[in-house]
Amino acid sequence: MSTVDPRRWWALVVLAAAQFMVIMDTSIIGVALPEMQRDLGFSQGDLQWVFNAYVIAFGGLLLLGGRLSDLLGARRVFAGGWVVLIAGSVVAAAASTAWVEVVGRAVQGVGGALIAPASMTLLMMLFAHNPKELGKALALYGAAAPAGGTAGVFLGGVFTEWASWPWVFIIYVPIGIATLAATGLLPAVAPSRGAVDVLGAASVTAGLALAVFAVVRAPEVGWGATQTVLELLGAAVLLVLFLVVQKSVRTPLMPLRVWRTPGLGVSNLAMTLLGAAWIPMWYFLNLYLQQVLGYGAFASGAALLPMTGLLMVFMTLITARLLGRFGAKPLISGGLFVLAAGLVWLAAVEPTGTFVVDVLPASLVAATGMSLAYIPAMMSAISGVPQEQAGLASGIVNTTYQVGSALGLAALTALATSQGADKIGNLPALTDGFSAAFIGAAAVAAAGGLLTAVLMRGRPASPGAEEPSAANSASVNA
């Protein structure tokens, strides 16, 4: 931008709140699932689709959302995404059957897929003029994502215990209306010329959805079953078709040259493995608190507040400074290793454990690792692309995080189940299953730390150094 928007920090509040709400939507329904199952008639195997319908739609359509943000104007797509999210929330809250609930969740995911990349495009427009301000803005924006995921568990417990499960969806209606009213704080973006790559959007969305579907269903039908093998092969064919289309059409959904951006590929790999370790961690930690320690929905959510507080403080006050001093590579790699250490500690939980001994210290170590890695990985992935491709880069990095989360949760759920996590009421068996999931998540995080250390190029920034422009900040920090 040629001029500095005087309302940019107020606009950031709107964008961070949107990021908080979009990510919270993936977690707020967790503690409400048993009541939803009873009221809507979900089978035990199909109940997971309340979560996965959102994640598949969200992760599968983020690239399209990024492209639409670049073509139609980010503020317009941001507002449109909230309209869709509100509509999906109304459907989900009013559902009286299982299939309507799943449809509502999928519509919510479509809205989130429009909001997330548009938010990042607007953030880059507001703060790209000053790398120091951009780092602070990304710290605040980045902190909103993991905080939203953890706060969702807490608020889900509040609504479920003291109201009823539809309120986990109703809450989005007034918040969405307030956000729409505040869009005047956001900068207007002129649409750019171009066409939408319909075939590319269809192939990548279908490929990602089919891959997640196959992994989610594999524990039930068997990993070696013909159905699973065919689904995974079908997903691979669709994703290969997507790459072929991107090389052959005039206006591709994802121009493959974007991957020449320094740090983009490794940063997205790190985000994939970060999501695959972090989301299963809080999922199984919540189950341990409720099913082993006997916490109620509200108490379980409240027990996760120390993690949320640490994430917010660390990301907003510490990570940005460390990023300027040391660069992205050591923070991403080190953060993933710290997360792995916290997960190994959590794996030592006992059937007769306590929150103070078994959960609190280990969860704070894990949250420190997340705080170190998340913002540097995001900034490394998006800050080196041209401004006109900010929506695309944001769509890619959000896609990798969400798909990693879905695949990680599905795979580690299968691991936990094989070790006894499905034996409700048998505390030793449940604990063994949850411990196995924590160990699996630790292995994923450690692999991410090792791959980042080996594959990412980089040099530490000098203490107090200021980069000359936002465009080259990726080369400095990655």
XYZ file of C-alpha atoms in Angstrom:
478
model
C 0.000 0.000 0.000
C 1.262 3.464 -0.804
C -0.293 5.021 2.326
C -0.539 3.772 5.876
C -4.064 3.039 7.040
C -4.584 4.879 10.363
C -7.214 2.324 11.379
C -4.991 -0.683 10.686
C -4.769 -1.849 14.330
C -8.550 -1.746 14.728
C -8.804 -3.654 11.462
C -6.365 -6.213 12.887
C -8.717 -6.741 15.828
C -11.464 -7.669 13.351
C -9.168 -10.014 11.422
C -7.757 -11.684 14.539
C -11.269 -12.148 15.916
C -12.298 -13.770 12.634
C -9.297 -16.110 12.758
C -10.116 -16.948 16.369
C -13.721 -17.823 15.503
C -12.904 -19.826 12.355
C -10.397 -22.027 14.181
C -12.629 -22.275 17.251
C -15.293 -23.771 14.994
C -13.164 -26.897 14.631
C -12.993 -27.486 18.387
C -16.052 -26.038 20.097
C -18.228 -29.037 19.274
C -15.894 -31.558 20.982
C -17.498 -31.797 24.417
C -21.000 -31.448 22.918
C -20.716 -34.590 20.785
C -22.305 -37.055 23.278
C -25.454 -34.907 23.598
C -25.610 -34.420 19.825
C -25.313 -38.166 19.356
C -28.263 -38.823 21.654
C -30.479 -36.091 20.197
C -29.718 -36.594 16.485
C -29.272 -40.355 16.319
C -25.654 -40.554 15.188
C -24.086 -43.986 15.295
C -20.788 -44.291 17.142
C -18.893 -44.589 13.864
C -20.624 -41.683 12.130
C -20.385 -39.212 14.998
C -16.900 -38.150 13.889
C -18.402 -36.527 10.781
C -19.659 -33.633 12.893
C -15.984 -32.683 13.112
C -14.710 -33.979 9.798
C -17.437 -32.428 7.610
C -16.144 -29.005 8.664
C -12.461 -29.859 8.306
C -12.854 -31.444 4.855
C -14.838 -28.511 3.479
C -12.504 -26.017 5.119
C -9.241 -27.652 4.103
C -10.440 -28.685 0.649
C -11.714 -25.239 -0.369
C -9.041 -22.981 1.125
C -7.123 -22.780 -2.153
C -10.281 -21.724 -3.961
C -10.965 -19.207 -1.206
C -7.496 -17.747 -1.669
C -7.953 -17.455 -5.419
C -11.366 -15.823 -5.063
C -9.870 -13.394 -2.567
C -7.293 -12.314 -5.137
C -9.834 -12.090 -7.975
C -12.921 -10.600 -6.335
C -11.346 -8.480 -3.617
C -10.433 -9.672 -0.142
C -12.928 -7.544 1.791
C -15.825 -8.730 -0.369
C -14.828 -12.392 0.032
C -14.279 -11.898 3.790
C -17.815 -10.547 4.186
C -19.276 -13.255 1.939
C -17.556 -15.926 4.001
C -19.223 -14.666 7.151
C -22.635 -14.751 5.472
C -22.024 -18.404 4.549
C -20.716 -19.237 8.029
C -23.776 -17.679 9.671
C -26.067 -19.670 7.359
C -24.265 -22.916 8.174
C -24.440 -22.148 11.898
C -28.214 -21.665 11.702
C -28.626 -24.987 9.889
C -26.366 -26.818 12.371
C -28.151 -25.337 15.403
C -31.627 -26.150 14.061
C -30.788 -29.678 12.830
C -33.117 -32.454 13.951
C -31.423 -35.275 12.032
C -27.831 -36.399 11.656
C -27.501 -35.680 7.939
C -28.765 -32.104 8.318
C -26.201 -31.536 11.057
C -23.411 -32.778 8.786
C -24.618 -30.497 5.964
C -24.651 -27.516 8.328
C -21.107 -28.267 9.452
C -19.926 -28.540 5.851
C -21.493 -25.162 5.016
C -19.691 -23.689 8.015
C -16.462 -25.091 6.580
C -17.128 -23.393 3.234
C -17.549 -20.071 5.048
C -14.310 -20.595 6.939
C -12.484 -21.399 3.692
C -13.477 -17.979 2.361
C -12.713 -16.042 5.538
C -9.242 -17.382 6.368
C -7.302 -16.519 3.168
C -9.142 -13.198 2.755
C -8.098 -12.279 6.296
C -4.454 -12.937 5.518
C -4.588 -10.910 2.302
C -6.066 -7.957 4.199
C -3.474 -8.275 6.952
C -0.625 -8.180 4.437
C -2.131 -5.117 2.764
C -2.430 -3.305 6.080
C 1.052 -4.025 7.432
C 3.352 -4.922 4.528
C 4.730 -1.358 4.542
C 6.679 -2.014 7.753
C 8.296 -5.399 8.465
C 8.470 -4.624 12.186
C 4.728 -3.896 12.336
C 4.063 -6.920 10.134
C 5.824 -9.154 12.639
C 3.734 -7.785 15.506
C 0.537 -8.094 13.488
C 1.324 -11.690 12.540
C 2.067 -12.455 16.188
C -1.362 -11.223 17.264
C -3.085 -12.866 14.303
C -1.176 -16.111 14.765
C -1.957 -16.262 18.477
C -5.666 -16.140 17.645
C -5.556 -19.547 15.905
C -4.306 -21.894 18.648
C -6.099 -19.808 21.250
C -9.323 -20.245 19.293
C -8.807 -23.988 19.130
C -8.265 -24.282 22.863
C -10.953 -21.760 23.815
C -13.417 -23.745 21.721
C -13.046 -26.683 24.082
C -13.653 -24.424 27.082
C -16.671 -22.617 25.621
C -18.100 -25.882 24.343
C -18.044 -27.099 27.930
C -19.758 -23.940 29.168
C -22.573 -24.131 26.623
C -23.041 -27.882 26.919
C -23.149 -27.937 30.716
C -25.224 -24.810 31.340
C -27.335 -24.461 28.176
C -27.618 -27.030 25.355
C -25.530 -28.186 22.406
C -27.206 -25.931 19.740
C -25.619 -22.942 21.492
C -22.177 -23.990 20.242
C -23.519 -22.952 16.813
C -25.909 -20.158 17.784
C -22.981 -18.164 19.205
C -21.719 -17.559 15.652
C -24.836 -15.672 14.578
C -24.445 -12.511 16.727
C -20.661 -12.594 16.377
C -20.969 -12.918 12.599
C -23.410 -10.023 12.404
C -21.081 -7.856 14.521
C -18.134 -8.773 12.302
C -20.065 -7.853 9.164
C -20.884 -4.499 10.738
C -17.170 -3.920 11.375
C -15.967 -4.704 7.840
C -15.913 -0.958 7.121
C -12.643 -0.898 9.101
C -11.034 -3.144 6.498
C -9.350 -1.757 3.382
C -11.242 -1.936 0.111
C -9.483 -4.095 -2.484
C -10.119 -3.677 -6.178
C -10.902 -6.955 -7.992
C -8.241 -8.251 -10.367
C -8.784 -9.706 -13.795
C -8.790 -13.462 -14.270
C -10.897 -16.592 -14.276
C -11.598 -19.283 -11.721
C -9.972 -22.649 -12.394
C -13.092 -24.765 -11.871
C -11.499 -28.106 -12.808
C -8.531 -27.436 -10.555
C -10.780 -26.466 -7.645
C -12.935 -29.569 -8.111
C -9.996 -31.974 -8.387
C -8.018 -30.686 -5.400
C -11.099 -30.445 -3.180
C -12.291 -33.918 -4.117
C -8.782 -35.350 -3.754
C -8.215 -33.912 -0.291
C -11.719 -34.880 0.843
C -11.322 -38.445 -0.415
C -7.929 -38.803 1.259
C -9.296 -37.652 4.620
C -12.383 -39.843 4.172
C -10.202 -42.894 3.502
C -8.026 -42.321 6.572
C -11.036 -41.664 8.800
C -12.840 -44.820 7.633
C -9.768 -47.089 7.522
C -9.854 -48.093 11.221
C -13.439 -49.308 10.723
C -13.103 -51.139 7.380
C -9.388 -52.011 7.573
C -6.262 -50.333 6.217
C -5.696 -53.162 3.754
C -9.330 -53.413 2.666
C -10.104 -52.974 -1.015
C -12.311 -49.985 -0.202
C -9.494 -48.164 1.605
C -6.929 -48.913 -1.099
C -9.254 -47.733 -3.874
C -10.138 -44.556 -1.985
C -6.485 -43.678 -1.429
C -5.641 -44.447 -5.051
C -8.576 -42.303 -6.156
C -7.346 -39.444 -3.990
C -3.861 -39.749 -5.471
C -5.260 -39.713 -9.029
C -7.332 -36.603 -8.301
C -4.365 -34.774 -6.784
C -2.149 -35.706 -9.742
C -4.908 -34.456 -12.054
C -4.881 -31.191 -10.116
C -1.148 -30.750 -10.737
C -1.580 -31.532 -14.440
C -4.375 -28.984 -14.703
C -2.260 -26.348 -12.956
C 0.442 -26.747 -15.605
C -1.927 -26.611 -18.549
C -4.550 -23.913 -17.873
C -4.005 -20.195 -18.438
C -5.273 -19.100 -15.012
C -4.471 -21.920 -12.584
C -5.883 -22.071 -9.090
C -2.357 -22.558 -7.750
C 0.387 -21.379 -10.120
C 3.132 -23.905 -9.494
C 5.771 -21.188 -9.693
C 4.621 -19.992 -6.263
C 6.527 -22.957 -4.844
C 9.770 -21.288 -5.937
C 9.260 -18.853 -3.075
C 12.070 -19.421 -0.548
C 10.851 -21.350 2.460
C 7.336 -22.002 1.184
C 7.614 -25.772 0.729
C 9.422 -26.524 3.995
C 7.218 -24.128 5.955
C 4.093 -25.862 4.698
C 5.571 -29.251 5.564
C 6.223 -27.955 9.073
C 2.654 -26.624 9.324
C 1.273 -29.990 8.213
C 3.151 -31.876 10.911
C 2.461 -29.169 13.502
C -1.288 -29.557 12.930
C -0.980 -33.361 12.917
C 0.617 -33.239 16.390
C -1.146 -30.312 18.080
C -4.817 -31.003 17.278
C -4.691 -34.667 18.402
C -2.923 -33.520 21.574
C -5.763 -31.320 22.842
C -8.366 -33.793 21.556
C -6.990 -36.696 23.587
C -6.053 -34.486 26.518
C -9.696 -33.440 26.775
C -10.762 -37.109 26.677
C -8.258 -37.986 29.406
C -9.578 -35.204 31.626
C -13.196 -36.299 31.177
C -13.044 -40.069 30.797
C -10.161 -40.876 33.160
C -9.939 -38.033 35.680
C -13.731 -37.649 35.721
C -13.903 -33.936 34.891
C -17.176 -32.475 33.675
C -17.464 -30.530 30.440
C -16.883 -27.144 32.070
C -14.048 -28.301 34.333
C -12.303 -29.965 31.396
C -12.432 -26.788 29.355
C -11.232 -24.692 32.299
C -8.271 -27.044 32.753
C -7.032 -26.014 29.305
C -7.012 -22.295 30.148
C -3.374 -22.264 31.367
C -2.304 -23.472 27.912
C -4.402 -20.772 26.267
C -2.948 -18.066 28.473
C 0.609 -19.173 27.791
C -0.042 -19.296 24.037
C -1.424 -15.771 23.995
C 1.340 -14.256 26.128
C 4.182 -16.103 24.419
C 3.017 -15.415 20.863
C 2.202 -11.756 21.387
C 5.166 -10.756 23.567
C 8.020 -13.172 22.924
C 7.877 -15.064 19.621
C 7.990 -11.975 17.385
C 11.127 -10.740 19.171
C 12.790 -14.133 18.910
C 11.906 -14.267 15.234
C 13.658 -10.956 14.574
C 16.719 -12.076 16.499
C 17.178 -15.672 15.386
C 15.122 -16.122 12.208
C 12.462 -18.691 11.428
C 14.440 -21.925 11.086
C 15.621 -22.422 14.697
C 12.221 -21.396 16.079
C 10.231 -23.767 13.865
C 12.580 -26.690 14.392
C 13.134 -25.995 18.081
C 9.429 -25.394 18.690
C 8.509 -28.740 17.163
C 11.099 -30.512 19.318
C 9.777 -28.760 22.450
C 6.230 -29.786 21.478
C 7.475 -33.367 21.092
C 9.034 -33.225 24.559
C 5.762 -32.031 26.079
C 3.876 -34.831 24.350
C 6.317 -37.467 25.631
C 5.763 -36.060 29.117
C 1.990 -36.272 28.635
C 2.361 -39.911 27.596
C 3.301 -40.674 31.222
C -0.267 -39.983 32.413
C -1.648 -42.435 34.971
C -5.158 -43.857 35.495
C -4.997 -42.419 39.021
C -3.239 -39.229 37.981
C -3.994 -35.619 38.858
C -4.230 -32.443 36.816
C -1.391 -30.681 38.662
C 1.071 -33.562 38.286
C 0.070 -35.369 35.078
C -1.359 -32.610 32.886
C -0.418 -29.043 33.783
C 3.397 -29.009 33.462
C 3.513 -31.195 30.346
C 0.750 -29.227 28.630
C 2.593 -25.961 29.272
C 5.768 -27.386 27.713
C 3.759 -28.491 24.665
C 2.115 -25.064 24.397
C 5.540 -23.405 24.514
C 6.612 -25.500 21.541
C 3.481 -24.549 19.604
C 4.057 -20.886 20.458
C 7.589 -21.014 19.104
C 6.799 -22.781 15.828
C 3.420 -21.538 14.585
C 4.059 -17.876 13.759
C 7.523 -18.383 12.210
C 6.161 -21.182 10.005
C 3.235 -19.038 8.877
C 5.375 -15.960 8.260
C 7.987 -17.952 6.380
C 5.255 -19.412 4.170
C 3.532 -16.155 3.194
C 5.893 -13.228 3.537
C 8.005 -13.954 0.467
C 5.185 -14.038 -2.108
C 4.052 -10.983 -4.082
C 1.165 -9.099 -2.504
C -1.206 -10.145 -5.281
C -0.606 -13.793 -4.323
C -1.006 -13.321 -0.562
C -4.446 -14.922 -0.641
C -3.064 -17.937 -2.499
C -0.160 -18.388 -0.081
C -2.500 -18.056 2.883
C -4.823 -20.626 1.349
C -1.938 -23.047 0.912
C -0.566 -22.716 4.447
C -4.032 -22.954 6.022
C -4.815 -25.972 3.837
C -1.692 -27.808 4.941
C -2.417 -27.111 8.618
C -6.057 -28.222 8.391
C -5.366 -31.320 6.288
C -2.512 -32.228 8.614
C -4.872 -31.830 11.577
C -7.532 -34.075 10.022
C -5.117 -36.777 8.897
C -3.198 -36.689 12.174
C -6.342 -36.974 14.262
C -7.675 -39.845 12.147
C -4.405 -41.793 12.257
C -3.784 -41.247 15.969
C -7.387 -42.104 16.800
C -6.802 -45.446 15.078
C -3.596 -45.907 17.104
C -5.305 -44.978 20.382
C -8.230 -47.298 19.677
C -5.913 -50.214 18.953
C -4.356 -49.688 22.403
C -7.630 -49.550 24.348
C -9.015 -46.011 23.980
C -12.436 -47.399 22.974
C -12.906 -49.262 26.281
C -15.043 -46.683 28.067
C -14.994 -47.233 31.829
C -11.761 -49.235 31.831
C -9.408 -46.556 33.132
C -6.098 -48.430 32.608
C -7.052 -49.337 29.028
C -8.202 -45.804 28.267
C -4.993 -44.364 29.669
C -2.884 -46.782 27.611
C -4.734 -45.696 24.472
C -4.304 -41.998 25.190
C -0.618 -42.506 26.036
C -0.108 -44.225 22.686
C -1.721 -41.263 20.922
C 0.564 -38.809 22.746
C 3.627 -40.863 21.784
C 2.454 -40.944 18.163
C 1.918 -37.180 18.162
C 5.383 -36.709 19.685
C 6.910 -38.748 16.857
C 5.109 -36.560 14.313
C 6.333 -33.352 15.962
C 9.897 -34.649 16.250
C 9.874 -35.623 12.576
C 8.773 -32.093 11.731
C 11.570 -30.609 13.813
C 14.180 -32.843 12.177
C 12.952 -32.204 8.621
C 12.887 -28.455 9.214
C 16.427 -28.496 10.585
C 17.678 -30.467 7.584
C 15.678 -28.950 4.712
C 15.117 -25.286 5.564
C 17.719 -22.804 4.434
C 18.329 -19.819 6.617
C 20.550 -17.557 8.613
C 19.715 -15.820 11.871
C 18.802 -12.156 11.732
C 21.061 -9.773 13.573
C 19.758 -8.559 16.911
C 17.526 -5.572 16.429
C 17.895 -5.698 12.647
C 15.042 -4.386 10.544
C 14.385 -5.847 7.127
C 14.169 -3.322 4.295
C 10.857 -4.612 2.972
C 8.141 -7.157 3.603
C 8.908 -8.806 0.292
C 12.361 -9.956 1.359
C 11.517 -10.832 4.955
C 11.117 -14.484 3.991
C 14.720 -14.666 2.802
C 15.932 -13.118 6.045
C 13.795 -15.251 8.341
C 13.763 -18.504 6.396
